[in-house]
XYZ file of C-alpha atoms in Angstrom:
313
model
C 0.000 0.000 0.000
C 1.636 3.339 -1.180
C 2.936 5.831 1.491
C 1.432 8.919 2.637
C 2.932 11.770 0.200
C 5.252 14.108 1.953
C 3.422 18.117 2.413
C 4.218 20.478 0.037
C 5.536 23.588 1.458
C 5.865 26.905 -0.328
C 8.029 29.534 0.816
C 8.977 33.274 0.206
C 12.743 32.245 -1.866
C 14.936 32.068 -3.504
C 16.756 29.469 -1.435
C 18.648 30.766 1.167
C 16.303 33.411 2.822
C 15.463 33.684 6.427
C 11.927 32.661 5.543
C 13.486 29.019 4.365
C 15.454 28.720 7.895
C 12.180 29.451 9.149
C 10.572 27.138 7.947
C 12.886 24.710 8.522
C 12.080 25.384 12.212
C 8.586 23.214 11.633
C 9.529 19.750 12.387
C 7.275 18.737 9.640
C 9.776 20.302 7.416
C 12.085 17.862 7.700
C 9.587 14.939 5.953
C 8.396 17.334 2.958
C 9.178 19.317 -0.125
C 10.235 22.470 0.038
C 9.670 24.840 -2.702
C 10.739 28.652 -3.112
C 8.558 31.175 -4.476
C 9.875 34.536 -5.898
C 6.474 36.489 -3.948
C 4.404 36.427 -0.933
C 1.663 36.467 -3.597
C 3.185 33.524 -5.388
C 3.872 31.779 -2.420
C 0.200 32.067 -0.988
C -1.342 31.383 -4.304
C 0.359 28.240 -4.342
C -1.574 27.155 -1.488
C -4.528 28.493 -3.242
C -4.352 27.121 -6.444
C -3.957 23.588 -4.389
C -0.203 22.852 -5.484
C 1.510 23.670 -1.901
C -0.332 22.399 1.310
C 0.887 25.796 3.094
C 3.350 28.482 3.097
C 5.779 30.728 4.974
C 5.721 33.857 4.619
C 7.433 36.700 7.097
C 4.846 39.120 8.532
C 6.750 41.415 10.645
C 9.845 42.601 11.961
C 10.765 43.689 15.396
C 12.911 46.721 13.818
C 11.850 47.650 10.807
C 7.889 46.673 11.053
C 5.255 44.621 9.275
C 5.737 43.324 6.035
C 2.670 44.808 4.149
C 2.846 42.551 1.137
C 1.992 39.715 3.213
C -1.076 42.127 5.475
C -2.610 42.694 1.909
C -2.740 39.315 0.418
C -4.245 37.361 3.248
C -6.785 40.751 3.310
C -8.021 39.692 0.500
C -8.706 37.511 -2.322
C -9.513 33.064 -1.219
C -9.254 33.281 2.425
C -6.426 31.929 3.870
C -6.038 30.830 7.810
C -2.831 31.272 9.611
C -2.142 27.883 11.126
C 1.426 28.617 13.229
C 3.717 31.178 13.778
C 7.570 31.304 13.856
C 9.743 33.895 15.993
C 13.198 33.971 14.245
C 16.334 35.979 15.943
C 17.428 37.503 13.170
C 21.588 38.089 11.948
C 22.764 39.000 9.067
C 26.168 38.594 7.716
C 28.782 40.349 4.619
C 28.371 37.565 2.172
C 30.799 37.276 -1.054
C 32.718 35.299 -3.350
C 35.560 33.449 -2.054
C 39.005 35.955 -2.342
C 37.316 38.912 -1.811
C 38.363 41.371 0.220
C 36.226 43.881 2.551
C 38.324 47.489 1.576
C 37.443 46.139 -1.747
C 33.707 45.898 -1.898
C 32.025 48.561 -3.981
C 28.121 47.303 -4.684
C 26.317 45.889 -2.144
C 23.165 43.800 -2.706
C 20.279 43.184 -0.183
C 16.643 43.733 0.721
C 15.697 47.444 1.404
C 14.425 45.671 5.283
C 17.818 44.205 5.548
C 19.617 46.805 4.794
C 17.738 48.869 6.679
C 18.661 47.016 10.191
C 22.531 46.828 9.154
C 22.858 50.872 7.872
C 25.332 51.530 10.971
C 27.480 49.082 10.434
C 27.784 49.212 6.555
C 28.235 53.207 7.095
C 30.975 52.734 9.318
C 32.524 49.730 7.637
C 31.266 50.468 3.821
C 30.877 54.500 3.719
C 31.488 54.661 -0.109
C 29.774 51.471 -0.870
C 26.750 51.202 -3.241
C 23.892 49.544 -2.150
C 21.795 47.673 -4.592
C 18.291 46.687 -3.559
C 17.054 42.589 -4.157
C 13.874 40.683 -3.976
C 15.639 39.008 -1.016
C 18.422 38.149 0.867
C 18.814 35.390 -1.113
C 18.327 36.774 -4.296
C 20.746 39.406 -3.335
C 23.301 36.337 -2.222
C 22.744 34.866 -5.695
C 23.636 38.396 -7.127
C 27.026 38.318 -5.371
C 27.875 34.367 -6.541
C 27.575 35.058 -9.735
C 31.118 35.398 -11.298
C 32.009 39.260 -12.123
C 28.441 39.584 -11.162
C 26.926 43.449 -11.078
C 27.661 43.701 -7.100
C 30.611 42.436 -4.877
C 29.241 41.205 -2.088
C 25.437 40.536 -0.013
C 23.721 41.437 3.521
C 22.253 37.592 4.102
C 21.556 35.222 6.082
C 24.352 32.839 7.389
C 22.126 30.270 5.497
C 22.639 31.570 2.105
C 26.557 31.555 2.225
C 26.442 27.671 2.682
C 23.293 27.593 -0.087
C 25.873 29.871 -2.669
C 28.975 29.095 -1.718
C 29.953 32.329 -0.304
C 32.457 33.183 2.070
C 31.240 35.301 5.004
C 33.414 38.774 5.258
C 32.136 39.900 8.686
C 29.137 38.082 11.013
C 26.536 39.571 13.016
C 26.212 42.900 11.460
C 23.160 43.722 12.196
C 22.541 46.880 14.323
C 20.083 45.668 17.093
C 21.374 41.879 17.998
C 17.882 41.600 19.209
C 15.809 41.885 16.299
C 13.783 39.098 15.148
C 11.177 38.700 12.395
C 7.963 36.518 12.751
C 6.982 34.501 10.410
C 3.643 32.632 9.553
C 2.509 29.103 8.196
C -0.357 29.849 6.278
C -2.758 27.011 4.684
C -6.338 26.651 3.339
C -9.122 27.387 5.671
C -9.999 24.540 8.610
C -10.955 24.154 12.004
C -8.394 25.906 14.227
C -5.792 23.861 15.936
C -7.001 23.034 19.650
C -6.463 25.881 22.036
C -3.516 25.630 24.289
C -4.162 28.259 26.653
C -1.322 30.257 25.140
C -2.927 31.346 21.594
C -3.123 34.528 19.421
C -6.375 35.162 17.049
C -5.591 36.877 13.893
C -8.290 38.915 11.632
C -9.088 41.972 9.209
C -11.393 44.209 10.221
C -13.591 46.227 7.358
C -15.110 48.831 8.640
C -19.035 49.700 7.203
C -18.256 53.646 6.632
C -15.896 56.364 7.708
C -17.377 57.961 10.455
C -16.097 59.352 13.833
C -15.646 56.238 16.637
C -15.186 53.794 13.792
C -11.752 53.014 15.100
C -13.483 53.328 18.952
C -16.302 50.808 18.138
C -13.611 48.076 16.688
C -11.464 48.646 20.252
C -14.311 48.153 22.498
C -15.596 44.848 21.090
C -11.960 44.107 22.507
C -11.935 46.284 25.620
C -15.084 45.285 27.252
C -14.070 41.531 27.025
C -10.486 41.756 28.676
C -8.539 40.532 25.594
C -5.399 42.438 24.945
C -4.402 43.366 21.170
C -0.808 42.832 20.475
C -0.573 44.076 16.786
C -3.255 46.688 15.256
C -2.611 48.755 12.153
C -4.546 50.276 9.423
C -4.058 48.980 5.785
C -5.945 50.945 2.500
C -8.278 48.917 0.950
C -7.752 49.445 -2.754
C -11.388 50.803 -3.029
C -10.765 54.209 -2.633
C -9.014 56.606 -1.624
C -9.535 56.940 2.739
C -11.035 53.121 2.931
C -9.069 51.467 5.328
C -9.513 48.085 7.064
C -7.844 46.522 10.456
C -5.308 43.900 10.670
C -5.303 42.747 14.202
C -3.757 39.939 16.251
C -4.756 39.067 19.724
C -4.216 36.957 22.915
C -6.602 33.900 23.004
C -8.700 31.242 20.993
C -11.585 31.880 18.842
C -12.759 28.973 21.587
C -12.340 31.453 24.368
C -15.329 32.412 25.258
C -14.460 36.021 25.353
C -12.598 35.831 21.909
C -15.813 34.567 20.157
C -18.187 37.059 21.818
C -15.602 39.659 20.287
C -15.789 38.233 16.659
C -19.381 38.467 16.917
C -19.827 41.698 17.886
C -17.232 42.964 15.015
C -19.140 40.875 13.011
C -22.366 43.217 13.962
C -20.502 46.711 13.595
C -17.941 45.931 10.727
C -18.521 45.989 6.926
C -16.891 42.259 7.148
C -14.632 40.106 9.356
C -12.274 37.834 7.936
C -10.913 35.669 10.520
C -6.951 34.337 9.897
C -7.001 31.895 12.104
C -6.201 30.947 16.067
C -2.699 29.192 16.896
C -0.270 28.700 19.523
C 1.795 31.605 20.569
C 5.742 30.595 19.594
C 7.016 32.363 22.673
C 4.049 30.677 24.883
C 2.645 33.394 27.046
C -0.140 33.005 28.519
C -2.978 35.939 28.962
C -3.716 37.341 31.970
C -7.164 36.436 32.312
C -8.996 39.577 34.240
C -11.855 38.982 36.897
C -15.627 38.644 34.808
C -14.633 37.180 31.538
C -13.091 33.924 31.929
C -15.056 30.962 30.444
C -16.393 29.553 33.745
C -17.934 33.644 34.148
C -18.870 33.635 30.623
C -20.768 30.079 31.124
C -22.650 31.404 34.678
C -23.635 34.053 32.769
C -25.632 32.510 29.791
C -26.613 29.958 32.672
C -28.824 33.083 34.529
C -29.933 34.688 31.595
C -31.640 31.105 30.584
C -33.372 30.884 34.127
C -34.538 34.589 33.592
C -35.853 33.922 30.505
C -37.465 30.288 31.635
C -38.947 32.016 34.604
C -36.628 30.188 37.185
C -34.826 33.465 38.254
């Protein structure tokens, strides 16, 4: 009897990006196929169009921010439900061709976020080189591989020297040694994995016109309930011009009590919800669970108003 075929994961590539050593974090990894995309949108399509059983895909960066290519697609078109998330320290390194030489590096490739997070160090170290924005990091490291390529050297992963054969010219250049970037397993929509205790809700938020409180009416839903919001940010729809929508992550499980009563009531003041899924929290904290809207409270509470309306007050 034939096998069980290994998953199909899709990732943002080429190979030798941080999102591949991210995903290579997923012990499932290790069993399946792993295939590089050159877009977020590629990479999520994939799982759309049914020929990758989920991707990864970075969604924000402790320095430098969210990554707003990745906010707009799962926005909109097929829903898409994020099933895990990733927290990766990120360092990046001086990548180049074997035999070169630092005082000689004149064109620098790299990602405008990586590049970004080393500026200090490659104006102190690099102040007359050139730098030459890439796709990726690891496009940028296959930009400095290639032999009397356009640029002499790449900001990259430590992963994509050992993926190009690339010699590493200085380590750990990044400015803040404590940034790290969090990525996200994304698949087709299913029931949410069971709640741990320690799990963060992800949705978009549409709101039904621009008036004043809009903003107020989406917090409260949230407020009221106890549920702390650890990301919120405004993205434009496309629409028009001053349509925004929410994307918003929170503490908890759509199975919280508290959590669902606050997806329904978006659901009743918001143009449209789109919920992205509940999953464990990678760094495991738990919520601090104020008096009045725990489950037990939540579950004495429908418990009265059914003996008020049966009479049995």
């Amino acid at each position: 009897m034939p096998g069980t075929p290994p998953a199909r994961y899709a990732y943002l590539g080429p190979e030798g990006t941080f999102t591949e050593a991210a995903l290579r974090t997923v012990p499932a990894a290790a069993r399946a196929n792993l295939q590089p995309y050159a877009s977020v949108l590629a990479a999520l399509d994939a799982v759309r169009h049914g020929e990758a059983d989920a991707a990864m895909v970075p969604l924000e960066n402790s320095v430098e921010g969210s990554v707003n290519a990745t906010l707009d697609e799962l926005a909109t078109g097929e829903p898409l439900i994020v099933l895990r998330e990733v927290l990766l320290p990120v360092s990046f390194a001086l990548l180049a061709r074997p035999g070169t030489e630092l005082e000689k590096v004149r064109r620098v490739a790299t990602h405008p976020h990586a590049e970004a997070q080393c500026r200090r160090w490659l104006t102190t170290h690099l102040p007359d080189a050139e730098f030459i924005p890439a796709p990726s990091t690891g496009a940028a490291a296959a930009l400095a591989a290639e032999p009397g390529g356009e640029v002499d050297a790449a900001v990259a992963a430590p992963i994509a020297g050992d993926r190009y054969r690339l010699a590493v010219l200085a380590a750990d250049i990044g400015d803040n040694p404590d940034a790290i970037t969090r990525f996200v397993l994304v698949g087709r929509p299913t029931a949410p994995p069971v709640a741990t205790g320690a799990d963060k809700t992800s949705l978009v938020a549409f709101i039904a016109d621009d008036h004043p409180g809009a903003l107020l009416e989406v917090l409260t839903e949230f407020a009221v309930r106890g549920i702390n919001l650890t990301r919120i940010e405004s993205r434009p729809t496309g629409e028009r011009f001053g349509h925004y929508c929410f994307s918003i992550d929170c503490e908890g499980h759509v199975d919280d009590a508290r959590v669902g009563e606050a997806l329904m009531g978006l659901r009743r003041v918001c143009a449209d919800v789109r919920f992205l899924g509940s999953y464990a929290r990678a760094d495991g904290n738990k919520p601090r669970v104020r008096p009045g809207v725990s489950d037990v409270e939540f579950r004495d509470a429908t418990a009265w108003l059914a003996r008020i309306r049966d009479g049995r007050a």
